[in-house]
mmCIF file of C-alpha atoms in Angstrom:
data_model
loop_
_atom_site.group_PDB
_atom_site.id
_atom_site.type_symbol
_atom_site.label_atom_id
_atom_site.label_comp_id
_atom_site.label_asym_id
_atom_site.label_seq_id
_atom_site.Cartn_x
_atom_site.Cartn_y
_atom_site.Cartn_z
ATOM 1 C CA MET A 1154 -163.335 -46.233 32.523
ATOM 2 C CA ALA A 1155 -163.747 -49.564 34.302
ATOM 3 C CA ALA A 1156 -160.790 -51.928 34.722
ATOM 4 C CA PHE A 1157 -161.494 -55.691 34.535
ATOM 5 C CA SER A 1158 -159.256 -58.218 36.320
ATOM 6 C CA ASP A 1159 -159.035 -61.948 36.802
ATOM 7 C CA LEU A 1160 -157.126 -62.764 39.952
ATOM 8 C CA ASN A 1161 -157.283 -66.494 39.634
ATOM 9 C CA ILE A 1162 -155.763 -67.827 36.494
ATOM 10 C CA LEU A 1163 -154.473 -71.238 37.545
ATOM 11 C CA HIS A 1164 -150.979 -72.015 36.310
ATOM 12 C CA ILE A 1165 -150.456 -75.557 35.173
ATOM 13 C CA GLU A 1166 -147.977 -75.121 32.388
ATOM 14 C CA ASN A 1167 -146.687 -72.223 30.512
ATOM 15 C CA ILE A 1168 -148.482 -73.102 27.157
ATOM 16 C CA SER A 1169 -152.000 -73.330 28.680
ATOM 17 C CA THR A 1170 -151.392 -70.248 30.876
ATOM 18 C CA LYS A 1171 -150.294 -68.238 27.883
ATOM 19 C CA GLU A 1172 -153.564 -69.216 26.097
ATOM 20 C CA LYS A 1173 -155.541 -68.175 29.169
ATOM 21 C CA LEU A 1174 -153.780 -64.819 29.264
ATOM 22 C CA THR A 1175 -154.325 -64.236 25.536
ATOM 23 C CA LEU A 1176 -158.084 -65.007 25.981
ATOM 24 C CA ALA A 1177 -158.198 -62.638 29.043
ATOM 25 C CA ALA A 1178 -156.656 -59.863 26.874
ATOM 26 C CA LYS A 1179 -159.214 -60.488 24.102
ATOM 27 C CA LEU A 1180 -162.040 -60.335 26.690
ATOM 28 C CA GLY A 1181 -160.732 -56.935 27.854
ATOM 29 C CA TYR A 1182 -159.024 -57.799 31.177
ATOM 30 C CA ASP A 1183 -156.137 -55.461 32.038
ATOM 31 C CA VAL A 1184 -154.975 -57.076 35.176
ATOM 32 C CA VAL A 1185 -154.471 -60.841 35.710
ATOM 33 C CA ALA A 1186 -152.945 -62.883 38.529
ATOM 34 C CA ILE A 1187 -151.283 -66.189 37.642
ATOM 35 C CA ASN A 1188 -152.129 -68.523 40.497
ATOM 36 C CA VAL A 1189 -149.774 -71.134 41.736
ATOM 37 C CA PHE A 1190 -151.729 -73.589 43.960
ATOM 38 C CA VAL A 1191 -149.921 -75.704 46.537
ATOM 39 C CA GLU A 1192 -152.170 -77.955 48.627
ATOM 40 C CA ASN A 1193 -149.989 -77.982 51.668
ATOM 41 C CA VAL A 1194 -146.756 -76.059 52.389
ATOM 42 C CA PHE A 1195 -145.496 -78.837 54.680
ATOM 43 C CA CYS A 1196 -144.230 -82.236 53.461
ATOM 44 C CA GLN A 1197 -146.193 -85.327 54.316
ATOM 45 C CA GLU A 1198 -144.257 -87.645 56.617
ATOM 46 C CA GLU A 1199 -142.384 -90.286 54.597
ATOM 47 C CA LYS A 1200 -142.241 -93.832 55.989
ATOM 48 C CA GLY A 1201 -138.795 -95.296 56.577
ATOM 49 C CA LYS A 1202 -137.064 -91.901 57.015
ATOM 50 C CA SER A 1203 -136.128 -90.304 60.321
ATOM 51 C CA LYS A 1204 -137.562 -86.840 61.183
ATOM 52 C CA LYS A 1205 -134.135 -85.296 60.495
ATOM 53 C CA GLU A 1206 -133.900 -86.818 56.969
ATOM 54 C CA GLN A 1207 -137.304 -85.514 55.935
ATOM 55 C CA SER A 1208 -137.481 -81.994 54.683
ATOM 56 C CA LYS A 1209 -140.143 -79.987 56.571
ATOM 57 C CA ASN A 1210 -141.241 -77.661 53.861
ATOM 58 C CA VAL A 1211 -142.486 -78.150 50.318
ATOM 59 C CA ALA A 1212 -140.342 -76.413 47.698
ATOM 60 C CA ILE A 1213 -142.489 -73.541 46.503
ATOM 61 C CA PRO A 1214 -142.055 -72.661 42.807
ATOM 62 C CA ALA A 1215 -140.968 -69.163 41.861
ATOM 63 C CA PRO A 1216 -143.606 -66.673 40.840
ATOM 64 C CA VAL A 1217 -144.674 -67.146 37.245
ATOM 65 C CA LYS A 1218 -144.561 -64.408 34.589
ATOM 66 C CA VAL A 1219 -145.553 -65.584 31.076
ATOM 67 C CA PRO A 1220 -143.847 -63.685 28.237
ATOM 68 C CA LEU A 1221 -146.385 -62.294 25.801
ATOM 69 C CA VAL A 1222 -145.854 -60.685 22.421
ATOM 70 C CA ASP A 1223 -147.720 -57.739 21.029
ATOM 71 C CA LYS A 1224 -149.995 -60.012 18.837
ATOM 72 C CA ASP A 1225 -151.143 -61.838 22.001
ATOM 73 C CA ILE A 1226 -152.454 -58.674 23.549
ATOM 74 C CA ALA A 1227 -153.318 -56.775 20.296
ATOM 75 C CA ASP A 1228 -156.930 -56.236 21.386
ATOM 76 C CA LEU A 1229 -155.841 -54.404 24.514
ATOM 77 C CA LYS A 1230 -153.192 -52.379 22.619
ATOM 78 C CA LEU A 1231 -155.922 -51.035 20.333
ATOM 79 C CA ARG A 1232 -157.711 -49.637 23.421
ATOM 80 C CA GLY A 1233 -154.411 -48.162 24.630
ATOM 81 C CA LYS A 1234 -153.983 -50.538 27.547
ATOM 82 C CA GLU A 1235 -151.358 -52.997 28.795
ATOM 83 C CA LEU A 1236 -151.863 -56.380 30.439
ATOM 84 C CA LYS A 1237 -150.504 -56.240 33.912
ATOM 85 C CA GLN A 1238 -149.445 -59.712 35.279
ATOM 86 C CA LEU A 1239 -149.397 -60.333 39.035
ATOM 87 C CA SER A 1240 -148.202 -63.531 40.763
ATOM 88 C CA ARG A 1241 -150.534 -65.230 43.216
ATOM 89 C CA PHE A 1242 -149.788 -68.076 45.727
ATOM 90 C CA THR A 1243 -152.753 -70.072 47.092
ATOM 91 C CA THR A 1244 -152.652 -72.883 49.738
ATOM 92 C CA VAL A 1245 -155.099 -74.716 51.855
ATOM 93 C CA LEU A 1246 -154.644 -73.597 55.510
ATOM 94 C CA SER A 1247 -155.002 -76.819 57.436
ATOM 95 C CA ASP A 1248 -152.457 -76.474 60.151
ATOM 96 C CA PRO A 1249 -151.929 -73.588 62.642
ATOM 97 C CA GLY A 1250 -148.138 -73.902 62.143
ATOM 98 C CA GLN A 1251 -148.476 -72.908 58.532
ATOM 99 C CA TRP A 1252 -148.637 -69.200 59.372
ATOM 100 C CA ARG A 1253 -144.883 -69.175 60.110
ATOM 101 C CA ARG A 1254 -144.210 -70.794 56.741
ATOM 102 C CA MET A 1255 -146.331 -68.228 55.022
ATOM 103 C CA GLN A 1256 -143.811 -65.558 56.246
ATOM 104 C CA GLU A 1257 -140.830 -67.020 54.453
ATOM 105 C CA LYS A 1258 -139.221 -65.357 51.408
ATOM 106 C CA ASP A 1259 -140.184 -67.869 48.825
ATOM 107 C CA ILE A 1260 -143.925 -67.347 49.558
ATOM 108 C CA GLN A 1261 -143.641 -63.564 50.269
ATOM 109 C CA ALA A 1262 -142.061 -63.174 46.749
ATOM 110 C CA TYR A 1263 -145.593 -63.437 45.284
ATOM 111 C CA ASP A 1264 -147.698 -60.228 44.635
ATOM 112 C CA LEU A 1265 -150.830 -61.827 46.173
ATOM 113 C CA ILE A 1266 -151.099 -64.497 48.813
ATOM 114 C CA ALA A 1267 -154.381 -66.399 49.327
ATOM 115 C CA VAL A 1268 -155.423 -69.044 51.869
ATOM 116 C CA GLN A 1269 -158.262 -71.420 52.124
ATOM 117 C CA PRO A 1270 -158.887 -72.104 55.798
ATOM 118 C CA VAL A 1271 -160.547 -75.419 56.645
ATOM 119 C CA THR A 1272 -161.542 -74.756 60.343
ATOM 120 C CA GLU A 1273 -163.048 -71.856 62.194
ATOM 121 C CA LYS A 1274 -159.872 -71.398 64.286
ATOM 122 C CA LEU A 1275 -157.772 -71.104 61.118
ATOM 123 C CA PHE A 1276 -160.355 -68.775 59.568
ATOM 124 C CA HIS A 1277 -159.940 -66.440 62.568
ATOM 125 C CA MET A 1278 -156.152 -66.655 62.289
ATOM 126 C CA ALA A 1279 -156.407 -65.774 58.602
ATOM 127 C CA CYS A 1280 -158.595 -62.794 59.359
ATOM 128 C CA SER A 1281 -156.565 -61.399 62.214
ATOM 129 C CA THR A 1282 -152.966 -62.667 62.217
ATOM 130 C CA ILE A 1283 -151.633 -64.217 58.989
ATOM 131 C CA ASP A 1284 -150.177 -61.772 56.384
ATOM 132 C CA VAL A 1285 -152.545 -62.647 53.472
ATOM 133 C CA ASP A 1286 -154.332 -60.647 50.779
ATOM 134 C CA ILE A 1287 -157.257 -62.943 49.926
ATOM 135 C CA ILE A 1288 -159.209 -65.538 51.969
ATOM 136 C CA THR A 1289 -160.915 -68.001 49.654
ATOM 137 C CA PHE A 1290 -163.293 -70.856 50.216
ATOM 138 C CA ASN A 1291 -163.968 -74.215 48.667
ATOM 139 C CA ILE A 1292 -167.464 -72.818 47.830
ATOM 140 C CA VAL A 1293 -168.928 -76.034 46.544
ATOM 141 C CA GLU A 1294 -168.548 -77.941 49.854
ATOM 142 C CA LYS A 1295 -170.561 -77.118 52.867
ATOM 143 C CA LEU A 1296 -168.457 -74.956 55.313
ATOM 144 C CA ASP A 1297 -167.710 -76.691 58.619
ATOM 145 C CA TYR A 1298 -167.875 -73.434 60.434
ATOM 146 C CA TYR A 1299 -169.845 -70.184 60.641
ATOM 147 C CA ILE A 1300 -168.557 -67.050 59.055
ATOM 148 C CA LYS A 1301 -168.912 -64.426 61.789
ATOM 149 C CA LYS A 1302 -169.007 -60.708 61.687
ATOM 150 C CA ASN A 1303 -166.074 -59.885 64.057
ATOM 151 C CA PRO A 1304 -163.292 -61.807 62.304
ATOM 152 C CA VAL A 1305 -164.637 -60.486 58.939
ATOM 153 C CA GLY A 1306 -164.433 -56.988 60.226
ATOM 154 C CA LYS A 1307 -160.884 -57.478 61.362
ATOM 155 C CA ALA A 1308 -159.909 -58.762 58.042
ATOM 156 C CA LEU A 1309 -161.523 -55.854 56.237
ATOM 157 C CA GLU A 1310 -159.677 -53.415 58.514
ATOM 158 C CA ARG A 1311 -156.403 -55.139 57.569
ATOM 159 C CA GLY A 1312 -157.226 -54.852 53.779
ATOM 160 C CA VAL A 1313 -157.874 -58.520 53.293
ATOM 161 C CA TYR A 1314 -160.441 -59.455 50.596
ATOM 162 C CA PHE A 1315 -162.783 -62.484 50.477
ATOM 163 C CA GLU A 1316 -163.066 -64.529 47.311
ATOM 164 C CA ILE A 1317 -165.940 -66.567 45.822
ATOM 165 C CA THR A 1318 -164.817 -68.653 42.996
ATOM 166 C CA TYR A 1319 -167.964 -69.372 41.087
ATOM 167 C CA SER A 1320 -166.740 -71.490 38.231
ATOM 168 C CA PRO A 1321 -166.913 -74.852 40.237
ATOM 169 C CA GLY A 1322 -170.479 -73.903 41.136
ATOM 170 C CA LEU A 1323 -171.663 -73.874 37.574
ATOM 171 C CA HIS A 1324 -172.200 -77.626 37.809
ATOM 172 C CA GLN A 1325 -175.747 -78.521 38.674
ATOM 173 C CA SER A 1326 -174.722 -80.812 41.577
ATOM 174 C CA SER A 1327 -172.856 -78.109 43.523
ATOM 175 C CA ARG A 1328 -174.943 -75.047 42.625
ATOM 176 C CA LYS A 1329 -177.170 -75.113 45.730
ATOM 177 C CA THR A 1330 -174.154 -75.374 48.184
ATOM 178 C CA MET A 1331 -172.311 -72.568 46.353
ATOM 179 C CA ILE A 1332 -175.267 -70.270 46.553
ATOM 180 C CA SER A 1333 -175.741 -70.996 50.228
ATOM 181 C CA ASN A 1334 -172.067 -70.370 51.123
ATOM 182 C CA ALA A 1335 -171.890 -67.202 49.000
ATOM 183 C CA LEU A 1336 -175.143 -65.986 50.667
ATOM 184 C CA LYS A 1337 -173.539 -66.479 54.095
ATOM 185 C CA LEU A 1338 -170.533 -64.524 53.146
ATOM 186 C CA THR A 1339 -172.389 -61.593 51.562
ATOM 187 C CA GLN A 1340 -174.705 -61.352 54.587
ATOM 188 C CA VAL A 1341 -171.786 -60.942 56.890
ATOM 189 C CA LEU A 1342 -170.092 -58.401 54.565
ATOM 190 C CA ARG A 1343 -173.327 -56.346 54.368
ATOM 191 C CA GLY A 1344 -172.407 -54.652 51.064
ATOM 192 C CA LYS A 1345 -169.001 -53.511 52.254
ATOM 193 C CA VAL A 1346 -166.008 -53.691 49.920
ATOM 194 C CA GLY A 1347 -163.924 -56.784 50.314
ATOM 195 C CA LEU A 1348 -165.589 -59.354 48.009
ATOM 196 C CA VAL A 1349 -163.795 -60.734 44.915
ATOM 197 C CA LEU A 1350 -165.738 -62.813 42.439
#
């Protein structure tokens, strides 16, 4: 029997996340990942404060687990299944120094770690060095670099998956760019496992 999962349920607040999880259960998903998105794991420099006074790292929220009662997941229970909740942390990889920050306990406490590299160098680091589970892309903007076969192969050997989030591409204005970027990635993968939609 097939298992369905949604590994990108964006967490904004507990009430809306609970509604999303209830909907996922009604739709038949048995595995969901509650995604905490942090734009940058480093603090921006604050004017008027010395470097010592500024904290270097952004406080990372603890992994989220939303309590659900039986009536929330009644549809899954009828099929004899449970809803498994995973925690996911996603950040934009914009600085080579971020890989050290990614190794700290507050981020490693998450079940899944995803990065969105913005340059080719950072893409190569994510594929070969940084301990991540998922490499994702802002699929509706033209990529500033080429996705090459060698780093993708290294990532697949390490068990890293690539993600195409298609919901932003449902808008007419960004559909062409999304299809172009998705095509580039699927051509490099050549039908191998490692693609998450």
